[in-house]
Short mmCIF file of C-alpha atoms in Angstrom, two decimals:
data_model
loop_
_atom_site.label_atom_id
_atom_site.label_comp_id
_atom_site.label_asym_id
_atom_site.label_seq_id
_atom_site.Cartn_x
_atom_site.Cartn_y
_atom_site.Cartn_z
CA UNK Q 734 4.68 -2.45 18.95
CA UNK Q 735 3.83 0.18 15.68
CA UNK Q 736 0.44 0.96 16.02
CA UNK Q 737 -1.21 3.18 13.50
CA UNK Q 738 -4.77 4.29 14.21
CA UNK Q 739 -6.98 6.33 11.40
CA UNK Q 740 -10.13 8.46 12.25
CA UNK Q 741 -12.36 10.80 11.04
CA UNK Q 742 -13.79 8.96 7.85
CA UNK Q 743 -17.61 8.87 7.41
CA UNK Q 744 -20.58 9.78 4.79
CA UNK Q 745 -20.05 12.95 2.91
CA UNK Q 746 -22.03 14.80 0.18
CA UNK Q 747 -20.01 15.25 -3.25
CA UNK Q 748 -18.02 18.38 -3.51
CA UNK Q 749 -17.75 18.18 0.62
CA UNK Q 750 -14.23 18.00 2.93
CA UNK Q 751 -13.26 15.34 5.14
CA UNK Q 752 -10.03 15.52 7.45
CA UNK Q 753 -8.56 12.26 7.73
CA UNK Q 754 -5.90 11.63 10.96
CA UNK Q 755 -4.15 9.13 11.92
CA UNK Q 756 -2.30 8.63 15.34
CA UNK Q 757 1.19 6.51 15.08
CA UNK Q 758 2.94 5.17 18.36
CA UNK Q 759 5.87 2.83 18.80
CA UNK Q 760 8.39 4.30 16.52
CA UNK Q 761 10.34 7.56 15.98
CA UNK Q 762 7.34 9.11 13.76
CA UNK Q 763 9.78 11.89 12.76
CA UNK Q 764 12.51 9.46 10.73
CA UNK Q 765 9.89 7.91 8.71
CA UNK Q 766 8.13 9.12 5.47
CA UNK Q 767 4.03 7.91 6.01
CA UNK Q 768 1.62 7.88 3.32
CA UNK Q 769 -1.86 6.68 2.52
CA UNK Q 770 -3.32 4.08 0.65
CA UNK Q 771 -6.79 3.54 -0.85
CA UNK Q 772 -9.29 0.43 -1.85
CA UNK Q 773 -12.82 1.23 -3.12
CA UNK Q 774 -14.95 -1.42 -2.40
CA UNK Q 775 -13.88 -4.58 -3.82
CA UNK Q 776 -11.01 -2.78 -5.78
CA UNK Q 777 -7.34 -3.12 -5.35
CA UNK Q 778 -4.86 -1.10 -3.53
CA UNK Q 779 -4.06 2.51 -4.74
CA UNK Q 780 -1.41 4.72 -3.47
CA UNK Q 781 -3.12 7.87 -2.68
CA UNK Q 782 0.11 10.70 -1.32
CA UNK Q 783 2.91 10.83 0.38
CA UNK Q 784 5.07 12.95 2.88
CA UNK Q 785 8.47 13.22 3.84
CA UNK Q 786 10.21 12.34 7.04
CA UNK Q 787 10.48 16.24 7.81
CA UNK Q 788 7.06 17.15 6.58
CA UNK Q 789 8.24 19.61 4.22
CA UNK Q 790 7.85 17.45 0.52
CA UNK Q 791 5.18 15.16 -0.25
CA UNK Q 792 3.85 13.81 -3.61
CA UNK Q 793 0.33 13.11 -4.75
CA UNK Q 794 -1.31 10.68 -7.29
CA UNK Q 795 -3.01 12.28 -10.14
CA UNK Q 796 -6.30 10.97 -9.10
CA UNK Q 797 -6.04 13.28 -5.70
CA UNK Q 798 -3.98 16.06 -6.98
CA UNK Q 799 -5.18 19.37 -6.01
CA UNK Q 800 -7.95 18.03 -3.94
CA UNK Q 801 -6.39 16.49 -1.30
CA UNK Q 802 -2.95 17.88 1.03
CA UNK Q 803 -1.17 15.45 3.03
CA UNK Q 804 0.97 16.79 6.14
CA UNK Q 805 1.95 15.46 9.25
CA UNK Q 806 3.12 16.68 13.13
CA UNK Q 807 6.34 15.37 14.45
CA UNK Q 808 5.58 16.58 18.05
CA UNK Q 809 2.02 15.02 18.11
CA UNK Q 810 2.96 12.02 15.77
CA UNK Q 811 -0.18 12.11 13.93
CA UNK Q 812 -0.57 12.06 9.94
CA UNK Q 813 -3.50 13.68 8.46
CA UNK Q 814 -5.05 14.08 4.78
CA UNK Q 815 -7.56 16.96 4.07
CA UNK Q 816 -9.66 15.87 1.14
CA UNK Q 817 -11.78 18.60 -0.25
CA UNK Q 818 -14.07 18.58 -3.40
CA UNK Q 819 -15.02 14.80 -3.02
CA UNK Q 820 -16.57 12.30 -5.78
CA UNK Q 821 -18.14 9.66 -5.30
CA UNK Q 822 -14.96 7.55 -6.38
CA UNK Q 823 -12.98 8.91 -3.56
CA UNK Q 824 -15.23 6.21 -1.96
CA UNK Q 825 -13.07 3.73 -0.16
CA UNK Q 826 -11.01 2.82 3.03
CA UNK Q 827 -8.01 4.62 3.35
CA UNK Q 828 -4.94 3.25 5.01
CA UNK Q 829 -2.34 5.07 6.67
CA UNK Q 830 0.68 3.19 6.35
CA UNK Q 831 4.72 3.68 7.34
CA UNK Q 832 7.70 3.24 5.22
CA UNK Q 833 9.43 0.03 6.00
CA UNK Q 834 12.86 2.01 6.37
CA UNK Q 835 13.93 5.51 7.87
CA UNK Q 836 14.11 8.29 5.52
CA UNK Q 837 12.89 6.23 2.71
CA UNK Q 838 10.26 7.13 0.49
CA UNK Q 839 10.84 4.16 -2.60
CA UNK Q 840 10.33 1.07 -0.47
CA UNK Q 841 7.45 -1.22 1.49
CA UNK Q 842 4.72 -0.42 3.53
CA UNK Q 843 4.86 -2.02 6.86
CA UNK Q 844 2.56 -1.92 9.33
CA UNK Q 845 -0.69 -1.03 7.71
CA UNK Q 846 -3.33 0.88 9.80
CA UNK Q 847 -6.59 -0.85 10.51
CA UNK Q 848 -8.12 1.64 7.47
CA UNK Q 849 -11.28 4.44 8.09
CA UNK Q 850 -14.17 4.40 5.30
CA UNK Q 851 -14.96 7.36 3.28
CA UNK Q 852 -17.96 7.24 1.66
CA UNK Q 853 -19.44 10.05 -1.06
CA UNK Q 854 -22.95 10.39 -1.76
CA UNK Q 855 -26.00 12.30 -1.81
CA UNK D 1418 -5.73 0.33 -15.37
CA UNK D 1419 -2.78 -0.08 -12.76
CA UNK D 1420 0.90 0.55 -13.78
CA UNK D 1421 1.86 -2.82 -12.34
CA UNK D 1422 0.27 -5.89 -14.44
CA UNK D 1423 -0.82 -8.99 -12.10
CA UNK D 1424 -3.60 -11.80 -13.47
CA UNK D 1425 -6.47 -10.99 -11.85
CA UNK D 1426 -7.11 -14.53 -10.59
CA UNK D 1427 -5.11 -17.76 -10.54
CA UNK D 1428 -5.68 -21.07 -8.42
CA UNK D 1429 -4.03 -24.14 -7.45
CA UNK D 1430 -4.99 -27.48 -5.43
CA UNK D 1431 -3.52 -28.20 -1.80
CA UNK D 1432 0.01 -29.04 -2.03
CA UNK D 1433 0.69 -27.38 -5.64
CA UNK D 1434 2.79 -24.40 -6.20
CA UNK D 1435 0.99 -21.47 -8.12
CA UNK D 1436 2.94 -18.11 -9.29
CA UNK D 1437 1.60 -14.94 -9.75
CA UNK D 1438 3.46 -12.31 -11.96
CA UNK D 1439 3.95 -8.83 -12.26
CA UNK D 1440 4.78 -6.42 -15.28
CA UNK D 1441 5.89 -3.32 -15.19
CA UNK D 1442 7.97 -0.90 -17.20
CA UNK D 1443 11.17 0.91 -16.98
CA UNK D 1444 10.14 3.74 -14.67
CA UNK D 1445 9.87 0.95 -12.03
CA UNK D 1446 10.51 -2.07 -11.55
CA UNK D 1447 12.82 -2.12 -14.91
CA UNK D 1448 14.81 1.30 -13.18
CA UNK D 1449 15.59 -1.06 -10.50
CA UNK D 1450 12.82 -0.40 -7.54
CA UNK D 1451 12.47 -2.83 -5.24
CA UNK D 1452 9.38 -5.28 -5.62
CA UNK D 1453 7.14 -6.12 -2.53
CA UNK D 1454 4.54 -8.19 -1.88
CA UNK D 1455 1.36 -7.82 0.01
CA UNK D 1456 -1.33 -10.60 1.05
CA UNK D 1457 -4.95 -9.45 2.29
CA UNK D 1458 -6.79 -12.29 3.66
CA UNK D 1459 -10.84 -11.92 3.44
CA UNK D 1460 -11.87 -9.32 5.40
CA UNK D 1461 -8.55 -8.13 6.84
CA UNK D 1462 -6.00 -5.23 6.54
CA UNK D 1463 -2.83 -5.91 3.72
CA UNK D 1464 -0.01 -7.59 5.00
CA UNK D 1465 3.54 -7.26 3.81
CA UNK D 1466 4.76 -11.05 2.31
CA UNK D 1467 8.01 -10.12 0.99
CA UNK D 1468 9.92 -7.02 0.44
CA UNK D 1469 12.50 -6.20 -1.69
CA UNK D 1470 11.93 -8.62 -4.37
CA UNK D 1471 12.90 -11.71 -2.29
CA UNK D 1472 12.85 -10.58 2.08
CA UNK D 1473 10.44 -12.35 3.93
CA UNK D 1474 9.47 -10.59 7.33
CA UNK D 1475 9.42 -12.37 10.18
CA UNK D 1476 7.09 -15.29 10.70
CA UNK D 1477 6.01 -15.55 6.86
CA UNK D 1478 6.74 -18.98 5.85
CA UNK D 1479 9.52 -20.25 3.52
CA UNK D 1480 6.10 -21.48 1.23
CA UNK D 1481 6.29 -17.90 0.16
CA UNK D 1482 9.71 -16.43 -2.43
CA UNK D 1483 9.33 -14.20 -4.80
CA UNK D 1484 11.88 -12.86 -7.40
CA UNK D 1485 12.45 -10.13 -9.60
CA UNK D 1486 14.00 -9.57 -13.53
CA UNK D 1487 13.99 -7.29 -15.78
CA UNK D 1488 10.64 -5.55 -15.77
CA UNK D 1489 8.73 -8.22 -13.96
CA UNK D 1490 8.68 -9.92 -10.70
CA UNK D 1491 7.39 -13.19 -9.49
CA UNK D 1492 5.48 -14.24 -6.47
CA UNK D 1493 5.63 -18.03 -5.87
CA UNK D 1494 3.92 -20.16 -3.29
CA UNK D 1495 4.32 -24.03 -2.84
CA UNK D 1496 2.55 -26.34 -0.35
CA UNK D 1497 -0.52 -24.78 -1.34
CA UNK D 1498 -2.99 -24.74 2.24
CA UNK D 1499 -6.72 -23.50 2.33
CA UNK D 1500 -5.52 -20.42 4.37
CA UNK D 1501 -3.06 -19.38 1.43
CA UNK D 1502 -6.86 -18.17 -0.17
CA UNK D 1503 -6.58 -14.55 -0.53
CA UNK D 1504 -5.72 -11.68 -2.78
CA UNK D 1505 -2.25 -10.41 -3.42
CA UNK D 1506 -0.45 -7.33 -4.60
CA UNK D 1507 2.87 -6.07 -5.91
CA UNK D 1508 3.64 -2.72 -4.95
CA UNK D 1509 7.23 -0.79 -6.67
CA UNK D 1510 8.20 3.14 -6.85
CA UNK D 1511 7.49 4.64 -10.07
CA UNK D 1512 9.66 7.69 -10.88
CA UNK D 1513 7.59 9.22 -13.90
CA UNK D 1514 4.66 9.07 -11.34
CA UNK D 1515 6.66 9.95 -8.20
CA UNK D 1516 5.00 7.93 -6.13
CA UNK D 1517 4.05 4.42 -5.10
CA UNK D 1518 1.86 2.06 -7.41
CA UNK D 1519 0.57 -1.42 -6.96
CA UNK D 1520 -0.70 -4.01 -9.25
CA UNK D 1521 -4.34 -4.82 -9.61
CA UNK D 1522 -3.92 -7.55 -7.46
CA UNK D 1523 -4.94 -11.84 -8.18
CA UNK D 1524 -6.81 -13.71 -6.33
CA UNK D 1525 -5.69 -16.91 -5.29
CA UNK D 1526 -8.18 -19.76 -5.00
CA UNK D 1527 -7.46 -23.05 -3.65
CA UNK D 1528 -9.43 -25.58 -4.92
#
C-alpha cells in the first residue's frame, strides 16, 4: 500500500523557517516526480512545487518562489520543503502528494498524504 | 483567482444528475493536458475521482464521468446520494506556469 506521511508543520512567527518532510513507502520513490499541495483554511487546493524523479529539476509556483526549495532523497525516500521567510498566507495544510505515473510530471496526484498544518503568526 | 474556472457551488436533489465545469485556456487544458478530478469529503484528505479527463480509479462508481473539449472539461454525477456532498476540484498542467494548477473548486450540495 503507498503511504505518504508529512511532519514537521507547526506555529511559526512571520519571516521564520519551517522544514517540511514527508516519508513515502510502498512504491519505487525514485521513478516518481512528488510535489506538494496547499489549502489555507477553507480555501481550495493550490499547487505549491515540484521535483523530478531524479531530484535534480523542480518547479515552483510564483506564490513560493524564492522562499521555499523542494528536494527529495532517493535512498531515504523522504520528500522535504524548506520554507523560509513565511507570511501569514503561507498558512495552510500542505499535502505531499505522488504523480499518478512514473517519470511524469503533467498528470494526477494519487495518493494524497494525510496533510501537516503550517500556521504563521505572531 | 485560480487558472482553472469551476462554479463555486452547485446542488442537486437525490437521484438528479448535476455537472460541474471547468475553464481553462490554451496553456492547459486547450494545449491538450489531461483533466483530473478530485473529491474532498468534509473533513477528509482529496481524493482522485477521475483522471485523464474520463479514468475512473478503482472502486469510484460509474455515477461519476467526466469529459473534456476544447478548453473546458466536465464533471458529471447522476444518482445523486447524500454522501456525493462534498467539494470538488479540477486539476491540469499549465505550461506558461510550469506547474500544476487546480480550479477553485464547487461545492456540491444535495438537497
Amino acid at each position: 500500500e503507498v503511504q505518504l506521511l508529512e511532519s514537521g508543520g507547526g506555529l511559526v512567527q512571520p519571516g521564520g523557517s519551517l522544514r517540511l518532510s514527508c516519508a513515502a513507502s510502498g512504491f519505487t520513490f525514485s521513478n516518481y516526480a512528488m510535489s506538494w499541495v496547499r489549502q489555507a483554511p477553507g480555501k481550495g487546493l493550490e499547487w505549491v512545487s515540484l521535483i523530478y524523479s531524479g531530484g535534480r529539476s523542480t518547479s515552483y509556483a510564483d506564490s513560493v518562489k524564492g522562499r521555499f526549495t523542494i528536494s527529495r532523497d532517493n535512498s531515504w525516500n523522504t520528500l522535504y520543503l524548506q520554507m523560509n521567510s513565511l507570511r501569514a498566507e503561507d498558512t495552510a495544510v500542505y499535502y505531499c502528494v505522488k504523480f499518478g505515473q512514473q517519470l511524469d510530471i503533467y498528470n494526477w496526484f494519487d495518493p494524497w498524504g494525510q496533510g501537516t498544518l503550517v500556521t504563521v503568526s505572531s | 483567482q485560480s487558472v482553472l474556472t469551476q462554479p463555486p457551488s452547485v446542488s442537486g436533489a437525490p437521484g438528479q444528475r448535476v455537472t460541474i465545469s471547468c475553464t481553462g485556456s490554451n496553456f492547459n487544458i486547450g494545449a491538450g493536458y489531461g483533466v483530473h478530478w478530485y473529491q474532498q469529503l468534509p473533513g477528509t484528505t482529496p481524493k482522485l475521482l477521475i483522471y485523464v479527463n474520463n479514468n475512473r480509479p478503482s472502486g469510484v462508481p460509474e455515477r461519476f464521468s467526466a469529459s473534456k473539449s476544447g478548453t473546458s472539461a466536465s464533471l458529471v454525477i447522476t444518482g445523486l446520494q447524500a454522501a456525493d456532498e462534498a467539494d470538488y476540484y479540477c486539476q491540469s498542467y499549465d505550461s506558461s506556469l510550469s506547474g500544476s494548477i487546480f480550479g477553485g473548486g464547487t461545492k456540491l450540495t444535495v438537497l
